[in-house]
mmCIF file of C-alpha atoms in Angstrom:
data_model
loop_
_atom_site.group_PDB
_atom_site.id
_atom_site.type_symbol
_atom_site.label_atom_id
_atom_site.label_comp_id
_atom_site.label_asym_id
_atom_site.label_seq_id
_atom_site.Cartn_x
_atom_site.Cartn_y
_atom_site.Cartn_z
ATOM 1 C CA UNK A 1 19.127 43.485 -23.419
ATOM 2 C CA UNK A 2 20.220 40.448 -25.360
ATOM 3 C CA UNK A 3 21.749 39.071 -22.152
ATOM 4 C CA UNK A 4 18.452 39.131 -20.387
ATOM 5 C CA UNK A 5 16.780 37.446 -23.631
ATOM 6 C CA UNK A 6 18.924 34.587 -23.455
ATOM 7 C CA UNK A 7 18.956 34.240 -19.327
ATOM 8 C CA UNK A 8 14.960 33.797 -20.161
ATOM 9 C CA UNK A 9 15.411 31.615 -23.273
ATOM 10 C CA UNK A 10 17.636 29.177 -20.813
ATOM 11 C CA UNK A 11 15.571 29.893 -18.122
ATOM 12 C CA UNK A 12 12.526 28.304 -20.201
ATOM 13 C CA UNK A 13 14.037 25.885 -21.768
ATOM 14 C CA UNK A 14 14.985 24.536 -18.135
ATOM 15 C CA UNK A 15 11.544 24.293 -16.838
ATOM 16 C CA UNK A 16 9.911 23.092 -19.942
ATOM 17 C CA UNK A 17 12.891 20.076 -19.744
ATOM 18 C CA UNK A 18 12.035 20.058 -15.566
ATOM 19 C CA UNK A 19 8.359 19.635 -16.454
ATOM 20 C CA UNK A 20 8.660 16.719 -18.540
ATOM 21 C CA UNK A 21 10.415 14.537 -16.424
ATOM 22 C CA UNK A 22 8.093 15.469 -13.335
ATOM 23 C CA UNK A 23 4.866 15.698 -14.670
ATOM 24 C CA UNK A 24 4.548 14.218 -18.128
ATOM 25 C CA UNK A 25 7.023 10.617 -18.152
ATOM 26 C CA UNK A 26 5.898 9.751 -14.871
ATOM 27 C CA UNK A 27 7.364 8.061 -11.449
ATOM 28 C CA UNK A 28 10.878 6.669 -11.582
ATOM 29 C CA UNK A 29 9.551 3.118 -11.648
ATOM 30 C CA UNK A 30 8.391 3.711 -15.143
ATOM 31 C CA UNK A 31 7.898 0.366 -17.175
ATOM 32 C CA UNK A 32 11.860 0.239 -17.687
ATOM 33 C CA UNK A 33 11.953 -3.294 -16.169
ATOM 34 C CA UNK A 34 11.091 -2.381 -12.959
ATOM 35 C CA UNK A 35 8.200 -3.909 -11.283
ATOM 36 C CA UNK A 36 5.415 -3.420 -9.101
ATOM 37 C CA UNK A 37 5.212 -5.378 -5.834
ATOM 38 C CA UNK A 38 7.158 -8.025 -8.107
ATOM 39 C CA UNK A 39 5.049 -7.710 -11.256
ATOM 40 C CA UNK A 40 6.532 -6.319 -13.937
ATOM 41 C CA UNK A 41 3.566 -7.098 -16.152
ATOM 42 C CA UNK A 42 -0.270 -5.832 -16.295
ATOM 43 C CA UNK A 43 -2.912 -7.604 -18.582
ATOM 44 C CA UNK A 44 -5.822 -5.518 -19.250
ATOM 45 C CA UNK A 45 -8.872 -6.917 -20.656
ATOM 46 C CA UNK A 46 -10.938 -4.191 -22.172
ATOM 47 C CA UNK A 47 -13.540 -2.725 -25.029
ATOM 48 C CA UNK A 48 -11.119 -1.385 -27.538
ATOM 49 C CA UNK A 49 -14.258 1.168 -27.731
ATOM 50 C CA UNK A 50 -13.965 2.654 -24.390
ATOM 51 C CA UNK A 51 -12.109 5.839 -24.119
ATOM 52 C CA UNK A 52 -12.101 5.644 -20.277
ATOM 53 C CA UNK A 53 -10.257 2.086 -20.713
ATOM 54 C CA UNK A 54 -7.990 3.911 -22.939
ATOM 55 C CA UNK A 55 -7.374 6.539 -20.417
ATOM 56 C CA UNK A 56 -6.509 3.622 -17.439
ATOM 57 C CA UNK A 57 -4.568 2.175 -19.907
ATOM 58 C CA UNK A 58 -2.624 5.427 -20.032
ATOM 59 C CA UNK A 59 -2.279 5.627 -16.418
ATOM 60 C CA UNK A 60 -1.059 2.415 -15.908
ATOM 61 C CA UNK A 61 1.585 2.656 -18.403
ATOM 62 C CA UNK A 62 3.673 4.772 -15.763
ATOM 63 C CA UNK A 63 3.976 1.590 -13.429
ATOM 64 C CA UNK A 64 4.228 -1.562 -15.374
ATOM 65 C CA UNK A 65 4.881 -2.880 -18.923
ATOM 66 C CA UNK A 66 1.407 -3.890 -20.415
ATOM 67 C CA UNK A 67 -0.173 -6.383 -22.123
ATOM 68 C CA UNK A 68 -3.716 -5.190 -23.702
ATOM 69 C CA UNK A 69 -6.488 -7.736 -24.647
ATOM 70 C CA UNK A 70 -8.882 -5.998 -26.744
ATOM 71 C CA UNK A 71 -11.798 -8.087 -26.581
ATOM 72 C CA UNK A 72 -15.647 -7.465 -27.844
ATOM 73 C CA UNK A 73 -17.415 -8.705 -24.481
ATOM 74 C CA UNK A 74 -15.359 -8.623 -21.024
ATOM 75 C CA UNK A 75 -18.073 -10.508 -19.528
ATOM 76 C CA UNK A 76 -16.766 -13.760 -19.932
ATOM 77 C CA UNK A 77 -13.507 -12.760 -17.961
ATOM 78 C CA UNK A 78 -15.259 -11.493 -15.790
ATOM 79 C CA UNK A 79 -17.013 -14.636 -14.975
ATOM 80 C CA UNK A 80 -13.615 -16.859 -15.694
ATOM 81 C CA UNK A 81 -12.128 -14.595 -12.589
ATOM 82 C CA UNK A 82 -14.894 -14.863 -10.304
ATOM 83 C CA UNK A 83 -15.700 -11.135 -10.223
ATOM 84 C CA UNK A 84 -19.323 -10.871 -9.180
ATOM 85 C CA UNK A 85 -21.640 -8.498 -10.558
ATOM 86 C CA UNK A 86 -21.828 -5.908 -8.064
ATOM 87 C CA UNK A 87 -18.064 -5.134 -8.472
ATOM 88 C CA UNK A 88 -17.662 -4.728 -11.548
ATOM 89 C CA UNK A 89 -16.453 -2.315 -13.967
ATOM 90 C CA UNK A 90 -15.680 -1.538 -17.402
ATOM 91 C CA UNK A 91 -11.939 -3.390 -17.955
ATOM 92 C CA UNK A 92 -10.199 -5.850 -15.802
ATOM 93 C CA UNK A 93 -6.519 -5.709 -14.821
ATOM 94 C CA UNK A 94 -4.553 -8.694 -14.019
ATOM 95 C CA UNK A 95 -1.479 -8.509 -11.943
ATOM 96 C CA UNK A 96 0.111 -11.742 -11.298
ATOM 97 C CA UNK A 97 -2.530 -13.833 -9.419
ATOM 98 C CA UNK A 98 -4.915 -11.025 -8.617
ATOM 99 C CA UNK A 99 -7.828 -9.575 -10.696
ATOM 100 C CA UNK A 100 -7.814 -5.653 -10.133
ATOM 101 C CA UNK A 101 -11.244 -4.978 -11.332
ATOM 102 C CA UNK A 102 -11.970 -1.554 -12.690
ATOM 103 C CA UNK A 103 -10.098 1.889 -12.508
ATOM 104 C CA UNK A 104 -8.048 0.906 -9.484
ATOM 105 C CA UNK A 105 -5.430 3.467 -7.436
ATOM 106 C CA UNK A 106 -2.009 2.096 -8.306
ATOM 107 C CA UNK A 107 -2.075 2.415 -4.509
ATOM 108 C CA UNK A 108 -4.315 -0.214 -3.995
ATOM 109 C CA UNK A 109 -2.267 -2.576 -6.474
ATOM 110 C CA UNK A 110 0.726 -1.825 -4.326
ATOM 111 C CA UNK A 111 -1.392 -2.975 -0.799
ATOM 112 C CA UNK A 112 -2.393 -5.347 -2.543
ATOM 113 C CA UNK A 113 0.801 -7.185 -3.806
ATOM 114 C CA UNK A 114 3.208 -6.393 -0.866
ATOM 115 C CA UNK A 115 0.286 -8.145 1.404
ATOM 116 C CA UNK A 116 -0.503 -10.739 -0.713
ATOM 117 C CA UNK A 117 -3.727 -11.295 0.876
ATOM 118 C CA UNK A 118 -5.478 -14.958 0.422
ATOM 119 C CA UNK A 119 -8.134 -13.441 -1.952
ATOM 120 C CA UNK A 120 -9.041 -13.476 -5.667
ATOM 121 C CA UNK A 121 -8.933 -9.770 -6.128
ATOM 122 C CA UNK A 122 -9.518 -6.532 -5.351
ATOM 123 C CA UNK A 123 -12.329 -4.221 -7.535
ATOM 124 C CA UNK A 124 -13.223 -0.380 -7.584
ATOM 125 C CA UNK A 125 -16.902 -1.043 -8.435
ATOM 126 C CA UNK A 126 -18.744 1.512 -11.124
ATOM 127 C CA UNK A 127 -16.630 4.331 -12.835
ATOM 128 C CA UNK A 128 -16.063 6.766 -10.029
ATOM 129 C CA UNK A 129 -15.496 9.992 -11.139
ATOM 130 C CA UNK A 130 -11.721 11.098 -10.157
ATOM 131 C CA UNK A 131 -10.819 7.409 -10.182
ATOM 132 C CA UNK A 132 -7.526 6.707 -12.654
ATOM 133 C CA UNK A 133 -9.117 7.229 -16.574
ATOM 134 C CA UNK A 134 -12.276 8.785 -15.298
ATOM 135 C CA UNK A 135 -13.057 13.047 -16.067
ATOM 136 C CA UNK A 136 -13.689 14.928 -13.357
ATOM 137 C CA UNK A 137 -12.854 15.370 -9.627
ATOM 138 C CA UNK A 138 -13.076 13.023 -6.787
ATOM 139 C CA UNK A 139 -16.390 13.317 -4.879
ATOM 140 C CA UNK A 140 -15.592 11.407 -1.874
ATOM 141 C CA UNK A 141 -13.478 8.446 -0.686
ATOM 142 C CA UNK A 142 -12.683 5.816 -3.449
ATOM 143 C CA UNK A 143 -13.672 2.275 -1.576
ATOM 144 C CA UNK A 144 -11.617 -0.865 -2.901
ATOM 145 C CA UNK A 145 -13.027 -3.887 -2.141
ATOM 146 C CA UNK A 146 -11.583 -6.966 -1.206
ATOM 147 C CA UNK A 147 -13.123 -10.349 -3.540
ATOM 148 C CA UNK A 148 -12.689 -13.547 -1.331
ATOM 149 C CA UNK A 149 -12.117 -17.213 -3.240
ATOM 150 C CA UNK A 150 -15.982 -17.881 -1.787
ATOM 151 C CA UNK A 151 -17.192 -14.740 -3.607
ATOM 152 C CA UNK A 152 -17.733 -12.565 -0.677
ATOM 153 C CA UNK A 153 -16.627 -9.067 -0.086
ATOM 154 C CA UNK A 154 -15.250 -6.800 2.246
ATOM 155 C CA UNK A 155 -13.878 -3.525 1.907
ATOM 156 C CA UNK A 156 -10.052 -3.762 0.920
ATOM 157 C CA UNK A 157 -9.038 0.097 1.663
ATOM 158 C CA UNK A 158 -10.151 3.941 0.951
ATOM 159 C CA UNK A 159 -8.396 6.308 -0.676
#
């Protein structure tokens, strides 16, 4: 009887310890100096009143080391970068000479650097639900759009 206790004591133990490393600290290319697509650094301008930022900012954690500009209006970044209107979102990502506006698919920011398409950016417009930092499930296909340097868009990718 005490044999069996223990087997299941170990037993848990080992998939509680299995667990955490899959599921709770994230890919292998954790912010340990690796980089993504070359970047080893994020910038993200946000509200430090937004709990959905907060929640990106979580996400994002598990891919890059991160620098985090609390700032009390966005807006002017936004307009610094070039991001028009209809694109944007609540917090803007910078990774290296890209804008990522919004809560972008690490996916996209991996397109997006090993391409390194002649554009300013890329943006998930709105706050799709699903989308990294945002409650509930994913209704549909997110669309990432492509910003070009004349302020035009096109769609980048869908996930």
């Amino acid at each position: 009887m005490k044999k069996g206790i223990i087997i299941g004591l170990i037993a848990i133990v080992v998939l509680a310890g299995a667990g955490y490393f899959l599921f709770l600290k994230g890919p292998s290319n954790s912010p340990t100096g690796n980089a993504v697509g070359g970047v080893s650094k994020f910038e993200i301008y946000k509200s430090e009143y937004c709990g959905c930022c907060d929640l990106f900012v979580k996400y994002a954690k598990k891919f890059a080391n991160l620098e985090i500009k609390d700032v009390p209006d966005v807006n002017p970044k936004k307009d610094e970068l070039g991001i028009p209107q209809s694109m944007r979102s609540c917090h803007t990502t910078i990774v290296g000479n890209y804008f990522a506006e919004g809560h972008i698919p690490i996916e996209a920011i991996n397109k997006l650097l090993s391409e390194k398409p002649d554009i300013k950016g890329i943006a998930l417009p709105g706050m799709p639900p699903g989308s990294p930092g945002m409650p509930g499930g994913k209704t549909g296909d997110f669309v990432i759009y492509a910003v070009h340097r004349d302020g035009s868009t096109s769609e980048f990718m869908r996930i």
